[in-house]
Coordinates of C-alpha atoms and ligand atoms in Angstrom, one line a residue:
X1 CA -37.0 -55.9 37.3
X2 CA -33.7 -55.8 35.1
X3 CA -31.2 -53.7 37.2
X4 CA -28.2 -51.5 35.1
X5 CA -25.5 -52.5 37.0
X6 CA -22.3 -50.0 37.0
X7 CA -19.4 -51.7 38.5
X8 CA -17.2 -49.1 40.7
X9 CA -13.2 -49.7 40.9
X10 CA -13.3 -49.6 44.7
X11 CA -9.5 -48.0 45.3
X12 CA -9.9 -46.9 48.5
X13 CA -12.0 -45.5 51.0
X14 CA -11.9 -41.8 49.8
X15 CA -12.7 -42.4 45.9
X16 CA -15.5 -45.2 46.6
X17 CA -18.3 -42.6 47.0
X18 CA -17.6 -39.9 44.5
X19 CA -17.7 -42.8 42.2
X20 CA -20.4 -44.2 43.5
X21 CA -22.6 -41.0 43.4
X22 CA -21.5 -40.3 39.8
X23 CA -22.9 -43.6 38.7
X24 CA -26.1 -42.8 40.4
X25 CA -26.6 -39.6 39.0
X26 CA -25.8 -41.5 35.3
X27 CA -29.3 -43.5 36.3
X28 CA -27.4 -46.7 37.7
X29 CA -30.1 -48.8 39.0
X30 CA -27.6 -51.1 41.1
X31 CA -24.0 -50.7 42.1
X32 CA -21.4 -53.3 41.9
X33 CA -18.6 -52.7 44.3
X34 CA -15.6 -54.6 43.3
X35 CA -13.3 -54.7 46.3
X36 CA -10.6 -56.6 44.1
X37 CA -9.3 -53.2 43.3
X38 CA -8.7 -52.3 47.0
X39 CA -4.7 -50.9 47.6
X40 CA -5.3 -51.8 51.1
X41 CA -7.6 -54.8 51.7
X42 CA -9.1 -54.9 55.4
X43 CA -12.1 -56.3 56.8
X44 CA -12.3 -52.7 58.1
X45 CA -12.4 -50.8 55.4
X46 CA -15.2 -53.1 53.6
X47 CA -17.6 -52.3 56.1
X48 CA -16.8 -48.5 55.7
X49 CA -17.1 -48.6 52.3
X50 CA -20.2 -50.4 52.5
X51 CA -21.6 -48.5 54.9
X52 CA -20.6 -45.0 53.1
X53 CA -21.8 -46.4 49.7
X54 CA -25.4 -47.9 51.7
X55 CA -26.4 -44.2 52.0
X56 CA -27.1 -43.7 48.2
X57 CA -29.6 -46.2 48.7
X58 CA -29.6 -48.1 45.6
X59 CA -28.8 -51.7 46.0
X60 CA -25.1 -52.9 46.4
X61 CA -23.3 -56.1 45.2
X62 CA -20.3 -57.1 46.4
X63 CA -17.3 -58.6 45.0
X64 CA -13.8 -59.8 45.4
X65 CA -13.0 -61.4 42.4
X66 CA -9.4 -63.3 43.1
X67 CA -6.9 -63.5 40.3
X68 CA -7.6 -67.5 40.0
X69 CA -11.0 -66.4 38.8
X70 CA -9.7 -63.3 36.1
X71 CA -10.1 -60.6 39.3
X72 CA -7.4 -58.5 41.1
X73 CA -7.5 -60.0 44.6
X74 CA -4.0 -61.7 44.8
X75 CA -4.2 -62.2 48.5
X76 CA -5.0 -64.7 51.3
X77 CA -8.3 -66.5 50.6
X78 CA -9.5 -65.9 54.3
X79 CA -9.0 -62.4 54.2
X80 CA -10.8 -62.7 50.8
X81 CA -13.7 -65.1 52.7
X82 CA -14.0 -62.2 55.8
X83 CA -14.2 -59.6 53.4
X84 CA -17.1 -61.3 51.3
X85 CA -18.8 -62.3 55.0
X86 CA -18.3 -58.5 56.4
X87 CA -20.0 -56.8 52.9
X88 CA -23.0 -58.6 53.9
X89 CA -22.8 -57.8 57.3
X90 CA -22.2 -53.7 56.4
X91 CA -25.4 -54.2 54.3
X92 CA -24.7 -55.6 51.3
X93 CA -27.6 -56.7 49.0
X94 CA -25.9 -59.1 47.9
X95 CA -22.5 -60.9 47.2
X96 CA -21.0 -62.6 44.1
X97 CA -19.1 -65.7 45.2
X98 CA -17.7 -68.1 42.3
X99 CA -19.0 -70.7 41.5
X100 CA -15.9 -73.2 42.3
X101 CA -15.9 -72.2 46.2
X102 CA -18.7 -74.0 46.6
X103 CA -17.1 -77.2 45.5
X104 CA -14.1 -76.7 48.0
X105 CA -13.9 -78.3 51.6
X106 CA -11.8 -75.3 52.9
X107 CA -14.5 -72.3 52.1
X108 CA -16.4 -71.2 54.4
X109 CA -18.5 -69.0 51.6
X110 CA -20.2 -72.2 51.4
X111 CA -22.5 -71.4 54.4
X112 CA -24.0 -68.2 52.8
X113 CA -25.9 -70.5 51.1
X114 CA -27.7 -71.6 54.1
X115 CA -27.3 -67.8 56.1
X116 CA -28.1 -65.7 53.3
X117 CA -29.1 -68.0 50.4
X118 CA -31.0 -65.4 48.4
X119 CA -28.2 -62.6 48.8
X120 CA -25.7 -64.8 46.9
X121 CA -25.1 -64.6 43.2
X122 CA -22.9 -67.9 42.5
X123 CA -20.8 -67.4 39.3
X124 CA -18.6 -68.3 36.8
X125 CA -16.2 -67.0 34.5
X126 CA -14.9 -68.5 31.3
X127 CA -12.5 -65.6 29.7
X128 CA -11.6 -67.4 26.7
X129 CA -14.4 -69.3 25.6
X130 CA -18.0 -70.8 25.6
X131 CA -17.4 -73.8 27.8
X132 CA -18.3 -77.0 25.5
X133 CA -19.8 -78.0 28.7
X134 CA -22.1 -74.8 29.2
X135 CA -25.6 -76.3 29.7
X136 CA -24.2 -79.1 32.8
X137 CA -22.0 -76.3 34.3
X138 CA -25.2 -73.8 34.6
X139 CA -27.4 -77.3 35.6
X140 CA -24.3 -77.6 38.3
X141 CA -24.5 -73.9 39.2
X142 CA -28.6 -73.7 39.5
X143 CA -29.1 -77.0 41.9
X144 CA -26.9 -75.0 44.7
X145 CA -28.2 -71.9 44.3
X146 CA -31.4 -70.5 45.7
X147 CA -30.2 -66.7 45.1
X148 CA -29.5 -65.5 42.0
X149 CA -26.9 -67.4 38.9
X150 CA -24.4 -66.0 36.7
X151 CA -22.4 -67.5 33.9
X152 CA -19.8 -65.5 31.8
X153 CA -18.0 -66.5 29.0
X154 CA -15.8 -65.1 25.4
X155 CA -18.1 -64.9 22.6
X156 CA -15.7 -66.2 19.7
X157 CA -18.3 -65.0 16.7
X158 CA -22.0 -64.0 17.6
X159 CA -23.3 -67.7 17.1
X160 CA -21.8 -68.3 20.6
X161 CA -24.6 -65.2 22.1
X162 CA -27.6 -67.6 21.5
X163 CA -26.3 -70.2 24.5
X164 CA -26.7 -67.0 26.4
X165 CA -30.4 -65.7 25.4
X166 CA -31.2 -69.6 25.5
X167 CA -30.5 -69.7 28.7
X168 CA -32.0 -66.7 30.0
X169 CA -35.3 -67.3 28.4
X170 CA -35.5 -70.5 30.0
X171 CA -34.9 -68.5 33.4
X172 CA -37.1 -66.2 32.5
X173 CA -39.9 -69.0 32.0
X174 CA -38.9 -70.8 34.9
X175 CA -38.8 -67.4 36.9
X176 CA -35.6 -67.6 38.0
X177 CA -33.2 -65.1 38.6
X178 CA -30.2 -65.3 36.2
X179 CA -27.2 -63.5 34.4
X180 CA -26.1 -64.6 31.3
X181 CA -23.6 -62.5 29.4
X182 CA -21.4 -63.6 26.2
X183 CA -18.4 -61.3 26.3
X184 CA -16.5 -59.1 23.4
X185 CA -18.0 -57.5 20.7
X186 CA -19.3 -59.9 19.4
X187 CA -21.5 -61.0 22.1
X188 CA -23.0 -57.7 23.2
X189 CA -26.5 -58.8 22.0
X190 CA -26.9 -61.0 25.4
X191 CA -26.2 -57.6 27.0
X192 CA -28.7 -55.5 25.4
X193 CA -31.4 -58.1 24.9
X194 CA -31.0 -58.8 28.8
X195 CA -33.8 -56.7 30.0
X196 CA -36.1 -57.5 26.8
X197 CA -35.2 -61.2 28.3
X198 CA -35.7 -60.3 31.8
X199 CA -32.4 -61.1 33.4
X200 CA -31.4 -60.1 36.5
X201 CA -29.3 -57.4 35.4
X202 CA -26.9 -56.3 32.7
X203 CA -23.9 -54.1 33.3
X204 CA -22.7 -50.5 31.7
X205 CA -19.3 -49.0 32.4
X206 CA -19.5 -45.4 34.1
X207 CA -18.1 -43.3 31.7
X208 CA -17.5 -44.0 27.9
X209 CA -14.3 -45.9 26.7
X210 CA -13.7 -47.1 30.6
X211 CA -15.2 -50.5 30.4
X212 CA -14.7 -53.1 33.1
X213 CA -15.3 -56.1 30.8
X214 CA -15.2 -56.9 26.9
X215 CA -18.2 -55.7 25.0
X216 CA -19.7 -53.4 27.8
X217 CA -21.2 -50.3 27.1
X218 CA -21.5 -47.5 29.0
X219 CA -24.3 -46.6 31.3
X220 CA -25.3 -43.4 29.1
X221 CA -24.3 -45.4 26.2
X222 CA -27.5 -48.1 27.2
X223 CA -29.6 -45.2 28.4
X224 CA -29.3 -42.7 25.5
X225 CA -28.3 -45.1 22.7
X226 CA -30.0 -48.4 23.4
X227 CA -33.2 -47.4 24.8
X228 CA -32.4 -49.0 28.4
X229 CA -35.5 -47.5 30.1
X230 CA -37.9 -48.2 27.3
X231 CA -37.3 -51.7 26.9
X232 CA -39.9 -54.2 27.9
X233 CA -40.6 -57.8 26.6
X234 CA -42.7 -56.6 23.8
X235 CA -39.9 -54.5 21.9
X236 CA -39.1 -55.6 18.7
X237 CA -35.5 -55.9 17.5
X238 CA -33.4 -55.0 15.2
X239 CA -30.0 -54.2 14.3
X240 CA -26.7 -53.7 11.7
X241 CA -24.9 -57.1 10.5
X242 CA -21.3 -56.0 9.6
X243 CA -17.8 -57.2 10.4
X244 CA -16.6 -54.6 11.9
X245 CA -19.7 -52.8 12.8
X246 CA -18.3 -50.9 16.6
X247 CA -17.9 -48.1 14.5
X248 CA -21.2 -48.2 12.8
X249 CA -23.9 -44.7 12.9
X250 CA -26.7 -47.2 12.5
X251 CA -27.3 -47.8 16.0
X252 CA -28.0 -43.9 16.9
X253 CA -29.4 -43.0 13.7
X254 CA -32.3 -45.7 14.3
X255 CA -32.7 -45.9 17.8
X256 CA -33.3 -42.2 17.6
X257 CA -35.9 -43.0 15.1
X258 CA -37.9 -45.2 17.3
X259 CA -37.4 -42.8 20.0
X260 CA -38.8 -40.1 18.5
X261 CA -42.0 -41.7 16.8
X262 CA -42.8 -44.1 20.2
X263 CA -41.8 -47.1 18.6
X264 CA -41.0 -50.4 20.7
X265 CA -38.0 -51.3 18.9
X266 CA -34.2 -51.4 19.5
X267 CA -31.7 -51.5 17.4
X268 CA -28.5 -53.6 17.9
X269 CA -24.8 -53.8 16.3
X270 CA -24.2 -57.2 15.1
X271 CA -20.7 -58.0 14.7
X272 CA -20.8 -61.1 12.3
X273 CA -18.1 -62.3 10.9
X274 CA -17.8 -62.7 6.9
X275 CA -17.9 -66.5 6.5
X276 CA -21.5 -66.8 4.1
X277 CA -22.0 -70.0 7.0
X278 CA -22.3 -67.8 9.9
X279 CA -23.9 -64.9 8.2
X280 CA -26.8 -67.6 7.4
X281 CA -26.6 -69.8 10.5
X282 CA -26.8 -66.0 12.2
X283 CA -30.0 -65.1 10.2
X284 CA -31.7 -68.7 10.6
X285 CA -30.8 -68.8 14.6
X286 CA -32.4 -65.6 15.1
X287 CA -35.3 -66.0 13.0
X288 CA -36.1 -70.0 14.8
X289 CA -36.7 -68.0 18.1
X290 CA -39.1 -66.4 17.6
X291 CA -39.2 -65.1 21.4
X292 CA -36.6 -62.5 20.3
X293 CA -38.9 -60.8 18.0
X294 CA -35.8 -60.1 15.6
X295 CA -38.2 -58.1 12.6
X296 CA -35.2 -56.7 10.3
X297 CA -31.7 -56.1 9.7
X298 CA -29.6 -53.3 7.9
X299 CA -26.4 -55.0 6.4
X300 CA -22.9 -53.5 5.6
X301 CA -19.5 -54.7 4.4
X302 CA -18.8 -57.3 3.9
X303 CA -22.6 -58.9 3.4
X304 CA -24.2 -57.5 0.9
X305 CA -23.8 -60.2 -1.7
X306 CA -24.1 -63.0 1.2
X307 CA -27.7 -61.0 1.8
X308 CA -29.0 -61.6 -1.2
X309 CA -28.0 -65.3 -1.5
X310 CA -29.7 -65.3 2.0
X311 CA -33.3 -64.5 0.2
X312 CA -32.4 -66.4 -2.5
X313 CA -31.9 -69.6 -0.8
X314 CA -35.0 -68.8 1.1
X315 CA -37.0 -67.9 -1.9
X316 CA -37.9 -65.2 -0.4
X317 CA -38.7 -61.7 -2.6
X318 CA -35.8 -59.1 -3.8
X319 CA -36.2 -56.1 -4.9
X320 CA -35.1 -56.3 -8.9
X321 CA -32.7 -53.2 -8.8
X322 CA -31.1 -54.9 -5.0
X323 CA -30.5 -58.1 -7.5
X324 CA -29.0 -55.7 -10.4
X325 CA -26.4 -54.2 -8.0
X326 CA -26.1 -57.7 -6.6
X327 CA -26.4 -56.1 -2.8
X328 CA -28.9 -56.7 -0.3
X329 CA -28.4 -53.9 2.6
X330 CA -32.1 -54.3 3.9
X331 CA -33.8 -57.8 5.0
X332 CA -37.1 -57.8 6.1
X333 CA -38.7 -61.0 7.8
X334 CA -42.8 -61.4 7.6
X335 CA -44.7 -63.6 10.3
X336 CA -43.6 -67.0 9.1
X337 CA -40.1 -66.0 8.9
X338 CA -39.7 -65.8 5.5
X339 CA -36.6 -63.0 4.4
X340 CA -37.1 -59.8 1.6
X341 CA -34.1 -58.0 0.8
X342 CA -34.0 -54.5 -0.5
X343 CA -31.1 -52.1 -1.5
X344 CA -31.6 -48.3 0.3
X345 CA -27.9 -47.4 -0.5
X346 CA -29.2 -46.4 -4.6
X347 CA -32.6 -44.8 -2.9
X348 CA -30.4 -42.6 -0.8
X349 CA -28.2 -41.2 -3.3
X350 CA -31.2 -40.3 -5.4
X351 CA -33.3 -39.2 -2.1
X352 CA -30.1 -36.8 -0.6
X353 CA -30.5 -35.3 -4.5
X354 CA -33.4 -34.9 -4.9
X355 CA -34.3 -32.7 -1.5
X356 CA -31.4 -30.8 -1.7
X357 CA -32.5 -29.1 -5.7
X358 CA -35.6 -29.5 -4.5
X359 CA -37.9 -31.9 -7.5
X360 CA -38.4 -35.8 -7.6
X361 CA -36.7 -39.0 -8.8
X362 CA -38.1 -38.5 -12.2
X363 CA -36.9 -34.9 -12.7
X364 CA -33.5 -36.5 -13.3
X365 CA -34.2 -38.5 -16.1
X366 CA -31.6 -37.0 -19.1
X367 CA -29.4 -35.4 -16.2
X368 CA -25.8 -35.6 -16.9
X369 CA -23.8 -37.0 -14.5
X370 CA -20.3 -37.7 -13.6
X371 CA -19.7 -40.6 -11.2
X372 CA -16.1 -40.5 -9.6
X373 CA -15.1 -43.8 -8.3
X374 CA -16.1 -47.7 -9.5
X375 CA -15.9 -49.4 -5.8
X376 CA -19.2 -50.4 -3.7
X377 CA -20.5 -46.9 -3.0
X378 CA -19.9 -46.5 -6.9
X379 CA -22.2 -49.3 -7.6
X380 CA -25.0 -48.1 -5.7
X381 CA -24.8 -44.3 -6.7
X382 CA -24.8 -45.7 -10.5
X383 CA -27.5 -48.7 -10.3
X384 CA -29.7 -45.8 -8.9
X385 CA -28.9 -43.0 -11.3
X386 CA -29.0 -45.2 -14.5
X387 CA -32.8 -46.4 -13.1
X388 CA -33.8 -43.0 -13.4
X389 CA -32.9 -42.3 -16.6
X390 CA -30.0 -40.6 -16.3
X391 CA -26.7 -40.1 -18.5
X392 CA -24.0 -41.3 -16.8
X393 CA -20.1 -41.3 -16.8
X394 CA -17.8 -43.3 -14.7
X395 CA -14.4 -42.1 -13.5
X396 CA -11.8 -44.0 -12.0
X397 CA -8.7 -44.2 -11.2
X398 CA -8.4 -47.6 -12.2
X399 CA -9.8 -47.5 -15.4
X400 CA -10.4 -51.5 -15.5
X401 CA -12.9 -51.2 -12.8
X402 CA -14.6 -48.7 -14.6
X403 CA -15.0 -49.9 -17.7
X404 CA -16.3 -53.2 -16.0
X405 CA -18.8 -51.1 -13.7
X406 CA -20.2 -49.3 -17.3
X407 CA -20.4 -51.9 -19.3
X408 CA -22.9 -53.8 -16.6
X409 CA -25.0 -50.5 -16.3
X410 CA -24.7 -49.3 -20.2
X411 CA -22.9 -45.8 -19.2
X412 CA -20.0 -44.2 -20.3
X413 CA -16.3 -44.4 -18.9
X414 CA -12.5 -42.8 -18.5
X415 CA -9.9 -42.0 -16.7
X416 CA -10.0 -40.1 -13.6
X417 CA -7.0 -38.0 -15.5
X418 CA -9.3 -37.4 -17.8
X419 CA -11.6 -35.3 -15.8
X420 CA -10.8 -31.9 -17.3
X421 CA -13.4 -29.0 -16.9
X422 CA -16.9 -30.6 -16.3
X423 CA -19.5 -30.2 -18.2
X424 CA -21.8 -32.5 -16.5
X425 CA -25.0 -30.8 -14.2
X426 CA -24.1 -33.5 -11.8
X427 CA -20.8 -34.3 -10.1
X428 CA -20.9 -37.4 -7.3
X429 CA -17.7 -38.2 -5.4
X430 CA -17.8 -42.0 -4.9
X431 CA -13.9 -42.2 -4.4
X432 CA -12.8 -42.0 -0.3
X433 CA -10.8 -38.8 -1.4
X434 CA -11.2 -36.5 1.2
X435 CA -12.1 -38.9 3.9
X436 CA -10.4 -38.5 7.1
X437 CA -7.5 -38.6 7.9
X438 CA -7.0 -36.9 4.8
X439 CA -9.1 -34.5 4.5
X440 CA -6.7 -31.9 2.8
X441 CA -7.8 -33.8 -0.7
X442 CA -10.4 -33.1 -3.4
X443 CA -10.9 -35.1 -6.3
X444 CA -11.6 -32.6 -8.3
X445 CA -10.0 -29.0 -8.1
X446 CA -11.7 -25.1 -7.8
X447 CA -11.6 -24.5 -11.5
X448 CA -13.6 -27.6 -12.5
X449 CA -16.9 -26.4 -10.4
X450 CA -19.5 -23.8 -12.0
X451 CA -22.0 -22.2 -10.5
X452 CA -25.5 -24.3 -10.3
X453 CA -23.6 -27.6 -10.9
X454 CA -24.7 -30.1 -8.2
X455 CA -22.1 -31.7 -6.2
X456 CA -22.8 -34.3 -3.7
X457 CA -19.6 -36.3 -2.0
X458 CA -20.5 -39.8 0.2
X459 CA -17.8 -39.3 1.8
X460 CA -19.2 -38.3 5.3
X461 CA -16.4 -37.6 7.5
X462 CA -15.9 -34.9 7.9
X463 CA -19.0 -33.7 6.9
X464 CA -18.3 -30.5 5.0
X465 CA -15.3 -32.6 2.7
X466 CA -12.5 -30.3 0.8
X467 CA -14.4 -30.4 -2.1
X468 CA -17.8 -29.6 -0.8
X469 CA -16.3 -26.6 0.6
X470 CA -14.6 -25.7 -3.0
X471 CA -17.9 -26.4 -4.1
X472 CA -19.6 -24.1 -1.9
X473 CA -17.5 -21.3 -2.5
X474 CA -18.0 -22.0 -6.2
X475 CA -21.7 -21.3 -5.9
X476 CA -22.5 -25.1 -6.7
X477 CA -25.6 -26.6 -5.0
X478 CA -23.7 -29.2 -2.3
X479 CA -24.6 -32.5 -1.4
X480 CA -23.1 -34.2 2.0
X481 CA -22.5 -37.6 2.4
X482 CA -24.8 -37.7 5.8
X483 CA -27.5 -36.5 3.8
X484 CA -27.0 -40.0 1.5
X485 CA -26.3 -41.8 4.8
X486 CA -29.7 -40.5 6.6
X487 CA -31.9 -41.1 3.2
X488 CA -30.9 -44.6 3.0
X489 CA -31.9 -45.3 6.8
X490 CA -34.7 -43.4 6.4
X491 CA -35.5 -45.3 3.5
X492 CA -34.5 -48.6 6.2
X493 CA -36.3 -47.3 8.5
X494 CA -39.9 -47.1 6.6
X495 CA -39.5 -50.7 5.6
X496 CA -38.7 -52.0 9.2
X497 CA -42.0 -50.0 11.0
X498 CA -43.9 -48.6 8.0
X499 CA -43.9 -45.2 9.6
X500 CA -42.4 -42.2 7.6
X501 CA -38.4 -41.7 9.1
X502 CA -38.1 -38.4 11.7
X503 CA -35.3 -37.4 8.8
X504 CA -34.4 -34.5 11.2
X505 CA -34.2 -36.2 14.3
X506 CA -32.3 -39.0 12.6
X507 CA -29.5 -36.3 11.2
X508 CA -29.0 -34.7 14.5
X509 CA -28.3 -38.1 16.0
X510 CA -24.9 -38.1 14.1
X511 CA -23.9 -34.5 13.4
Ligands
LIG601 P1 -14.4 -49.0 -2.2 O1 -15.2 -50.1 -2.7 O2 -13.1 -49.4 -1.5 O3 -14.0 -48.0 -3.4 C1 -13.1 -47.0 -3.2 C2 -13.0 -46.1 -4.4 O4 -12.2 -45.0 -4.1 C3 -12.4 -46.8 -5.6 O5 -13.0 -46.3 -6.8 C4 -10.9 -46.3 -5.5 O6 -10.3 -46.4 -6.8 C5 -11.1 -44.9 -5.1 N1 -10.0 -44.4 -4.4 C6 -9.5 -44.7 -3.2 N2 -8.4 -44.0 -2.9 C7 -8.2 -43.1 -4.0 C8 -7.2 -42.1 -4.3 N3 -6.3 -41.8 -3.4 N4 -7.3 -41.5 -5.4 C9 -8.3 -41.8 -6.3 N5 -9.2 -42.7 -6.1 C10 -9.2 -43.4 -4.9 O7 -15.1 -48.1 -1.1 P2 -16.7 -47.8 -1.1 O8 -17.3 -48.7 -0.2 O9 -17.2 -47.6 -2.4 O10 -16.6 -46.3 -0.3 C11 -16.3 -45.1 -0.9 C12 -16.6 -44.0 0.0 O11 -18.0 -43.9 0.2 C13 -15.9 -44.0 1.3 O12 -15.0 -43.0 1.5 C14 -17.0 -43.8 2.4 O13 -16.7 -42.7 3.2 C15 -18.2 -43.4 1.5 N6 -19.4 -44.1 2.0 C16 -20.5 -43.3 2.1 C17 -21.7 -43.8 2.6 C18 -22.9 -42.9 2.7 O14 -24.0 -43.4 3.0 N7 -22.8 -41.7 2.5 C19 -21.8 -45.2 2.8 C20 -20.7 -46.0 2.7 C21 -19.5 -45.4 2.3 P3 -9.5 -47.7 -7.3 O15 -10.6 -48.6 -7.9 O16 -8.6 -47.2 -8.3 O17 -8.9 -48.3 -6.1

């Protein structure tokens, strides 16, 4: 078994429990008392709050992390050593003792290894980095310890997370107990793959946004977002390459997906950072082990065009209209590893259209349309419109940008100054006017809307946009920029498991 850990501040002797029994109801599957926190450190009060804590019956680990190892405890070492000694005596399942006690004449910690060798997890913590030396210090840390092991380090880009699920699938084929977590955001992989990987636990923070280490989620975050109690060694992965991606919808739009249909899958962020080497080095890594059953990958700024030299280089297949836009947001890998790379971005634009009047891709063939904008969403919006046949304009407020944009697609161009009243059925708002934080702005004002004009804006927060709501009022047939959003994952989401999306279910995940 993978335990969720939830780490509790211990503060004192009053606030340990309701803590405690907060994580517990969350579905923490282990608690992690960390009696560094303690205002007053006693011998005493460890074996109360032990004792207390004992009576939620889930099993306890304790720790004292001292400041020489990045924990709070600032005070005498023996007073660190009794407290350790009297968690295990209160009933502690087991305590974390760092790794460099055991190379120290003076600690007497060293002797749990012979009293209570299976109750000790021996760590070590590296806070800035992934030790050069990382496979001889976990070889150091294994010989010594009969319990469990547990090396931590700073991820410094996501290459560093594959010394982590290295080493735990060698653990996990040896069938030893291990933890191996790569800190920050952009290591979080070693922390939701752990159970896939069968460490011997991960950690989750007790409530959102209050995270006891870089890169943790929280326990309802793992649970409700990343499929904690559904994960086995069969899932199959997936997940969003961006840089940043923390803020990215994918993760709850898709995991929802699989949730709903009974899929074995998860869905990760992947915080990669935009060098074209480590966006490749990335994509061959994961692909080599094949143990991690990586199957696809949704990609977002900044790697579009670094996608689709990816599948190039592999000679893999792209979808023609993916190598007009020149962006890949879709890779797909078959058995021998081999990438294809799709664009969904155009297929949602025309998708989010299409359902809302109601008719199919080729019922916009001849349909005049006015793109606002000439950036990336622009291109996308454009590719996908043009393919259909229809008659576009591009406005922008740099005019350069759109004249370069319809040149490459053969449309029309001008001036967003030049908007006037429009006489176009279709009006898409590719520009981030409106976006939040400034949401008081419309590209376009009340008096250039008429009734029955479609008017769809990408821009997705907030979801009802100034001008979807002038729109609305103008009796146009709206278009919100979730609806684009949720079309292109559906259209993701199809490729990745070839099941039909749960649109719905998908929608309500991020509304
Ligand atoms: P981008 O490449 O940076 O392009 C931004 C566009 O907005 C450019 O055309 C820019 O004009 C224009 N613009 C920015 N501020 C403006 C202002 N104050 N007045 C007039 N024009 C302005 O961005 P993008 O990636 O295309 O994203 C555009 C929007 O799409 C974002 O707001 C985002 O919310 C939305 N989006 C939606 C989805 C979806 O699935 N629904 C997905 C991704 C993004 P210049 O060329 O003159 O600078």
């Amino acid at each position: 078994m993978t335990y969720l850990a939830v780490p509790i501040i211990v503060v004192d002797v009053d606030q340990a429990m309701p803590a405690s029994s907060q994580a517990v109801r969350a579905g923490a599957e282990m608690l992690e008392l960390r009696l560094d926190y303690l205002a007053d450190p006693t011998v005493e009060n460890v074996g109360r709050i032990v004792c207390d804590i004992k009576q939620l019956q889930l099993p306890i680990i304790a720790t004292c992390r001292p400041e020489w190892e990045g924990g709070h405890f600032s005070g005498d070492e023996s007073l660190r050593e009794s407290m350790i000694r009297q968690s295990l005596k209160a009933g502690a399942d087991y305590v974390d003792v760092e790794f460099a006690c055991f190379k120290r004449d003076d600690s007497s910690l060293s002797e749990l290894l012979t009293t209570a060798p299976k109750q000790v997890i021996v760590s070590h913590h590296n806070f800035e980095k992934l030790p050069a030396d990382f496979e001889l210090r976990w070889e150091a840390i294994g010989w010594g310890c009969p319990g469990v092991g547990k090396i931590a380090y700073q991820a410094g880009t996501i290459l560093d997370s594959f010394a982590a699920l290295d080493l735990l699938r060698a653990e996990q084929e040896a069938q030893r107990l291990a933890v191996a977590l790569a800190m920050g955001s952009a290591g979080v992989v070693s922390r939701l793959l752990a159970k896939k990987l069968g460490a011997f636990l991960s950690f989750a923070g007790l409530e959102d946004g209050a995270k006891t280490a870089d890169g943790q989620f929280s326990i309802r975050e793992m649970k409700e977002v990343y499929r904690w109690d559904v994960i086995n060694s069969e899932t199959k992965v997936y997940g969003v390459i961006g840089y940043p991606v923390g803020h990215s919808l994918s993760p709850a739009v898709h995991n929802a997906g699989f949730n709903s249909i009974g899929f074995n899958g998860l869905y990760l962020p992947l915080e990669v950072s935009p060098e074209y080497a480590v966006f490749r080095d990335f994509l061959d890594g994961m692909i080599e082990r094949k143990w991690l059953d990586f199957k696809g990958f949704s990609v977002t700024i900044p790697h579009k065009e670094n996608a689709l030299k990816y599948v190039q280089e592999r000679g893999g297949y792209v979808e023609p209209l993916a190598a007009k836009l020149k962006a890949v947001n879709t890779l797909v890998f078959d058995e021998d590893g081999k990438p294809a790379g799709y664009n969904t971005d155009y297929a949602g634009a025309l998708d989010a259209i299409t359902s809302a009047i109601g008719a199919e891709r080729v019922d916009l063939q001849g349909i005049t349309a006015a793109v606002l904008g000439a950036g990336g969403v622009s291109r996308a919006v454009v590719g996908g419109l043009c393919d259909v046949g229809a008659q576009v304009t591009i406005y922008n407020r740099t005019v350069e940008r759109a004249r370069r944009l319809a040149e490459e697609f053969g449309c029309k161009y001008g001036s967003l100054n030049e908007l006037g009243s429009m006489e176009v059925k279709l009006v898409v708002n590719a520009t981030s006017m409106g976006m939040y934080p400034n949401v008081a702005e419309s590209v376009l004002g009340a008096e250039q809307i008429r009734p029955g004009m479609i008017v769809m804006d990408t821009v997705y927060n907030p979801m009802e946009t100034k001008l979807l709501r002038l729109a609305r009022e103008a009796g146009a047939v709206v278009v919100d920029g979730v609806s684009m959003f949720i079309n292109q994952a559906a259209a993701q989401f199809a490729l990745f498991t070839q099941r039909v999306a749960p649109k719905e279910v998908m929608r309500e995940a991020v509304v």
